[in-house]
mmCIF file with all atom_site columns, C-alpha atoms in Angstrom:
data_model
loop_
_atom_site.group_PDB
_atom_site.id
_atom_site.type_symbol
_atom_site.label_atom_id
_atom_site.label_alt_id
_atom_site.label_comp_id
_atom_site.label_asym_id
_atom_site.label_entity_id
_atom_site.label_seq_id
_atom_site.pdbx_PDB_ins_code
_atom_site.Cartn_x
_atom_site.Cartn_y
_atom_site.Cartn_z
_atom_site.occupancy
_atom_site.B_iso_or_equiv
_atom_site.pdbx_formal_charge
_atom_site.auth_seq_id
_atom_site.auth_comp_id
_atom_site.auth_asym_id
_atom_site.auth_atom_id
_atom_site.pdbx_PDB_model_num
ATOM 1   C CA . UNK A 1 1   ? -1.713 10.670  -24.458 1.00 0.00 ? 112 UNK A CA 1
ATOM 2   C CA . UNK A 1 2   ? -4.248 10.979  -27.245 1.00 0.00 ? 113 UNK A CA 1
ATOM 3   C CA . UNK A 1 3   ? -3.056 12.065  -30.695 1.00 0.00 ? 114 UNK A CA 1
ATOM 4   C CA . UNK A 1 4   ? -5.595 12.618  -33.530 1.00 0.00 ? 115 UNK A CA 1
ATOM 5   C CA . UNK A 1 5   ? -3.047 13.853  -36.017 1.00 0.00 ? 116 UNK A CA 1
ATOM 6   C CA . UNK A 1 6   ? -3.766 17.569  -35.803 1.00 0.00 ? 117 UNK A CA 1
ATOM 7   C CA . UNK A 1 7   ? -4.514 17.633  -32.062 1.00 0.00 ? 118 UNK A CA 1
ATOM 8   C CA . UNK A 1 8   ? -2.844 16.090  -29.063 1.00 0.00 ? 119 UNK A CA 1
ATOM 9   C CA . UNK A 1 9   ? -3.767 15.896  -25.394 1.00 0.00 ? 120 UNK A CA 1
ATOM 10  C CA . UNK A 1 10  ? -2.043 14.338  -22.403 1.00 0.00 ? 121 UNK A CA 1
ATOM 11  C CA . UNK A 1 11  ? -2.911 13.467  -18.839 1.00 0.00 ? 122 UNK A CA 1
ATOM 12  C CA . UNK A 1 12  ? -1.148 11.868  -15.905 1.00 0.00 ? 123 UNK A CA 1
ATOM 13  C CA . UNK A 1 13  ? -2.111 9.223   -13.396 1.00 0.00 ? 124 UNK A CA 1
ATOM 14  C CA . UNK A 1 14  ? -1.107 9.549   -9.748  1.00 0.00 ? 125 UNK A CA 1
ATOM 15  C CA . UNK A 1 15  ? -1.328 6.489   -7.518  1.00 0.00 ? 126 UNK A CA 1
ATOM 16  C CA . UNK A 1 16  ? -1.166 7.027   -3.757  1.00 0.00 ? 127 UNK A CA 1
ATOM 17  C CA . UNK A 1 17  ? -0.296 4.341   -1.256  1.00 0.00 ? 128 UNK A CA 1
ATOM 18  C CA . UNK A 1 18  ? -3.085 3.798   1.291   1.00 0.00 ? 129 UNK A CA 1
ATOM 19  C CA . UNK A 1 19  ? -1.959 4.486   4.846   1.00 0.00 ? 130 UNK A CA 1
ATOM 20  C CA . UNK A 1 20  ? -1.021 1.463   6.918   1.00 0.00 ? 131 UNK A CA 1
ATOM 21  C CA . UNK A 1 21  ? -2.642 1.097   10.321  1.00 0.00 ? 132 UNK A CA 1
ATOM 22  C CA . UNK A 1 22  ? -1.489 -0.814  13.387  1.00 0.00 ? 133 UNK A CA 1
ATOM 23  C CA . UNK A 1 23  ? -3.600 -3.964  13.770  1.00 0.00 ? 134 UNK A CA 1
ATOM 24  C CA . UNK A 1 24  ? -1.550 -5.685  16.483  1.00 0.00 ? 135 UNK A CA 1
ATOM 25  C CA . UNK A 1 25  ? -0.355 -3.262  19.148  1.00 0.00 ? 136 UNK A CA 1
ATOM 26  C CA . UNK A 1 26  ? 2.747  -3.498  21.303  1.00 0.00 ? 137 UNK A CA 1
ATOM 27  C CA . UNK A 1 27  ? 2.561  -5.375  24.585  1.00 0.00 ? 138 UNK A CA 1
ATOM 28  C CA . UNK A 1 28  ? 4.470  -4.652  27.799  1.00 0.00 ? 139 UNK A CA 1
ATOM 29  C CA . UNK A 1 29  ? 7.595  -6.784  28.276  1.00 0.00 ? 140 UNK A CA 1
ATOM 30  C CA . UNK A 1 30  ? 9.346  -7.708  31.516  1.00 0.00 ? 141 UNK A CA 1
ATOM 31  C CA . UNK A 1 31  ? 12.899 -9.039  31.199  1.00 0.00 ? 142 UNK A CA 1
ATOM 32  C CA . UNK A 1 32  ? 15.731 -9.784  33.580  1.00 0.00 ? 143 UNK A CA 1
ATOM 33  C CA . UNK A 1 33  ? 18.927 -7.765  33.281  1.00 0.00 ? 144 UNK A CA 1
ATOM 34  C CA . UNK A 1 34  ? 21.150 -9.336  30.626  1.00 0.00 ? 145 UNK A CA 1
ATOM 35  C CA . UNK A 1 35  ? 18.257 -10.903 28.693  1.00 0.00 ? 146 UNK A CA 1
ATOM 36  C CA . UNK A 1 36  ? 16.796 -9.726  25.387  1.00 0.00 ? 147 UNK A CA 1
ATOM 37  C CA . UNK A 1 37  ? 13.500 -7.830  25.297  1.00 0.00 ? 148 UNK A CA 1
ATOM 38  C CA . UNK A 1 38  ? 11.369 -8.445  22.187  1.00 0.00 ? 149 UNK A CA 1
ATOM 39  C CA . UNK A 1 39  ? 8.603  -6.095  21.007  1.00 0.00 ? 150 UNK A CA 1
ATOM 40  C CA . UNK A 1 40  ? 6.324  -6.909  18.078  1.00 0.00 ? 151 UNK A CA 1
ATOM 41  C CA . UNK A 1 41  ? 3.821  -4.883  16.091  1.00 0.00 ? 152 UNK A CA 1
ATOM 42  C CA . UNK A 1 42  ? 1.764  -5.827  13.020  1.00 0.00 ? 153 UNK A CA 1
ATOM 43  C CA . UNK A 1 43  ? 0.463  -3.462  10.360  1.00 0.00 ? 154 UNK A CA 1
ATOM 44  C CA . UNK A 1 44  ? -2.613 -3.709  8.145   1.00 0.00 ? 155 UNK A CA 1
ATOM 45  C CA . UNK A 1 45  ? -0.458 -3.883  5.040   1.00 0.00 ? 156 UNK A CA 1
ATOM 46  C CA . UNK A 1 46  ? 3.104  -3.811  3.814   1.00 0.00 ? 157 UNK A CA 1
ATOM 47  C CA . UNK A 1 47  ? 4.155  -0.226  3.399   1.00 0.00 ? 158 UNK A CA 1
ATOM 48  C CA . UNK A 1 48  ? 6.925  2.007   2.140   1.00 0.00 ? 159 UNK A CA 1
ATOM 49  C CA . UNK A 1 49  ? 5.976  4.582   4.776   1.00 0.00 ? 160 UNK A CA 1
ATOM 50  C CA . UNK A 1 50  ? 8.641  5.297   7.347   1.00 0.00 ? 161 UNK A CA 1
ATOM 51  C CA . UNK A 1 51  ? 8.203  3.153   10.443  1.00 0.00 ? 162 UNK A CA 1
ATOM 52  C CA . UNK A 1 52  ? 10.229 4.122   13.512  1.00 0.00 ? 163 UNK A CA 1
ATOM 53  C CA . UNK A 1 53  ? 10.906 2.590   16.929  1.00 0.00 ? 164 UNK A CA 1
ATOM 54  C CA . UNK A 1 54  ? 11.585 4.785   19.983  1.00 0.00 ? 165 UNK A CA 1
ATOM 55  C CA . UNK A 1 55  ? 12.889 4.227   23.509  1.00 0.00 ? 166 UNK A CA 1
ATOM 56  C CA . UNK A 1 56  ? 11.413 7.209   25.327  1.00 0.00 ? 167 UNK A CA 1
ATOM 57  C CA . UNK A 1 57  ? 11.952 10.074  22.874  1.00 0.00 ? 168 UNK A CA 1
ATOM 58  C CA . UNK A 1 58  ? 15.088 8.528   21.336  1.00 0.00 ? 169 UNK A CA 1
ATOM 59  C CA . UNK A 1 59  ? 14.681 7.020   17.843  1.00 0.00 ? 170 UNK A CA 1
ATOM 60  C CA . UNK A 1 60  ? 16.251 3.548   17.602  1.00 0.00 ? 171 UNK A CA 1
ATOM 61  C CA . UNK A 1 61  ? 18.280 2.058   14.776  1.00 0.00 ? 172 UNK A CA 1
ATOM 62  C CA . UNK A 1 62  ? 19.624 -1.434  14.169  1.00 0.00 ? 173 UNK A CA 1
ATOM 63  C CA . UNK A 1 63  ? 23.059 -1.806  15.745  1.00 0.00 ? 174 UNK A CA 1
ATOM 64  C CA . UNK A 1 64  ? 24.855 -4.108  18.196  1.00 0.00 ? 175 UNK A CA 1
ATOM 65  C CA . UNK A 1 65  ? 22.376 -3.171  20.969  1.00 0.00 ? 176 UNK A CA 1
ATOM 66  C CA . UNK A 1 66  ? 19.105 -3.083  18.986  1.00 0.00 ? 177 UNK A CA 1
ATOM 67  C CA . UNK A 1 67  ? 17.876 -5.301  16.184  1.00 0.00 ? 178 UNK A CA 1
ATOM 68  C CA . UNK A 1 68  ? 15.017 -4.071  14.015  1.00 0.00 ? 179 UNK A CA 1
ATOM 69  C CA . UNK A 1 69  ? 13.341 -6.583  11.698  1.00 0.00 ? 180 UNK A CA 1
ATOM 70  C CA . UNK A 1 70  ? 10.621 -6.184  9.092   1.00 0.00 ? 181 UNK A CA 1
ATOM 71  C CA . UNK A 1 71  ? 8.978  -9.257  7.580   1.00 0.00 ? 182 UNK A CA 1
ATOM 72  C CA . UNK A 1 72  ? 6.018  -8.175  5.464   1.00 0.00 ? 183 UNK A CA 1
ATOM 73  C CA . UNK A 1 73  ? 3.549  -6.552  7.856   1.00 0.00 ? 184 UNK A CA 1
ATOM 74  C CA . UNK A 1 74  ? 5.355  -7.804  10.976  1.00 0.00 ? 185 UNK A CA 1
ATOM 75  C CA . UNK A 1 75  ? 7.762  -5.360  12.673  1.00 0.00 ? 186 UNK A CA 1
ATOM 76  C CA . UNK A 1 76  ? 10.039 -6.523  15.504  1.00 0.00 ? 187 UNK A CA 1
ATOM 77  C CA . UNK A 1 77  ? 12.398 -4.711  17.880  1.00 0.00 ? 188 UNK A CA 1
ATOM 78  C CA . UNK A 1 78  ? 14.899 -6.726  19.927  1.00 0.00 ? 189 UNK A CA 1
ATOM 79  C CA . UNK A 1 79  ? 16.737 -4.887  22.693  1.00 0.00 ? 190 UNK A CA 1
ATOM 80  C CA . UNK A 1 80  ? 19.860 -6.984  23.308  1.00 0.00 ? 191 UNK A CA 1
ATOM 81  C CA . UNK A 1 81  ? 21.058 -7.739  26.835  1.00 0.00 ? 192 UNK A CA 1
ATOM 82  C CA . UNK A 1 82  ? 18.910 -5.110  28.541  1.00 0.00 ? 193 UNK A CA 1
ATOM 83  C CA . UNK A 1 83  ? 20.137 -3.174  31.567  1.00 0.00 ? 194 UNK A CA 1
ATOM 84  C CA . UNK A 1 84  ? 18.234 -1.180  34.179  1.00 0.00 ? 195 UNK A CA 1
ATOM 85  C CA . UNK A 1 85  ? 18.912 1.946   32.070  1.00 0.00 ? 196 UNK A CA 1
ATOM 86  C CA . UNK A 1 86  ? 16.767 0.444   29.288  1.00 0.00 ? 197 UNK A CA 1
ATOM 87  C CA . UNK A 1 87  ? 13.603 0.698   31.428  1.00 0.00 ? 198 UNK A CA 1
ATOM 88  C CA . UNK A 1 88  ? 11.065 3.051   29.912  1.00 0.00 ? 199 UNK A CA 1
ATOM 89  C CA . UNK A 1 89  ? 8.421  3.449   27.258  1.00 0.00 ? 200 UNK A CA 1
ATOM 90  C CA . UNK A 1 90  ? 8.877  1.805   23.864  1.00 0.00 ? 201 UNK A CA 1
ATOM 91  C CA . UNK A 1 91  ? 6.837  3.152   20.965  1.00 0.00 ? 202 UNK A CA 1
ATOM 92  C CA . UNK A 1 92  ? 6.363  2.291   17.306  1.00 0.00 ? 203 UNK A CA 1
ATOM 93  C CA . UNK A 1 93  ? 5.185  4.923   14.829  1.00 0.00 ? 204 UNK A CA 1
ATOM 94  C CA . UNK A 1 94  ? 4.053  4.600   11.240  1.00 0.00 ? 205 UNK A CA 1
ATOM 95  C CA . UNK A 1 95  ? 2.401  7.534   9.478   1.00 0.00 ? 206 UNK A CA 1
ATOM 96  C CA . UNK A 1 96  ? -0.073 9.076   11.920  1.00 0.00 ? 207 UNK A CA 1
ATOM 97  C CA . UNK A 1 97  ? -0.369 5.882   14.019  1.00 0.00 ? 208 UNK A CA 1
ATOM 98  C CA . UNK A 1 98  ? 1.480  5.050   17.238  1.00 0.00 ? 209 UNK A CA 1
ATOM 99  C CA . UNK A 1 99  ? 1.564  2.080   19.592  1.00 0.00 ? 210 UNK A CA 1
ATOM 100 C CA . UNK A 1 100 ? 3.360  2.136   22.943  1.00 0.00 ? 211 UNK A CA 1
ATOM 101 C CA . UNK A 1 101 ? 4.309  -0.305  25.727  1.00 0.00 ? 212 UNK A CA 1
#
């Protein structure tokens, strides 16, 4: 804001977060039934953008079967005690970017 006494003007500043990109893509994982399967992905920067893991078309959330971790730019999905029904594509999406294994 600028105020000269008889006149006043204001402006606003808008700061946008740059989009994060995937710099370390997912890799295929082979596990035995009953073991954990661990998937890792690294982004170009820490972000507040929504990042989402999928098994096929099903979005995953942290629960007793799946553990989702975020440590800075490092995103990890752990599928606990996998079964044959867990076979399929895993994908990680952030913004417009996707990695799959």
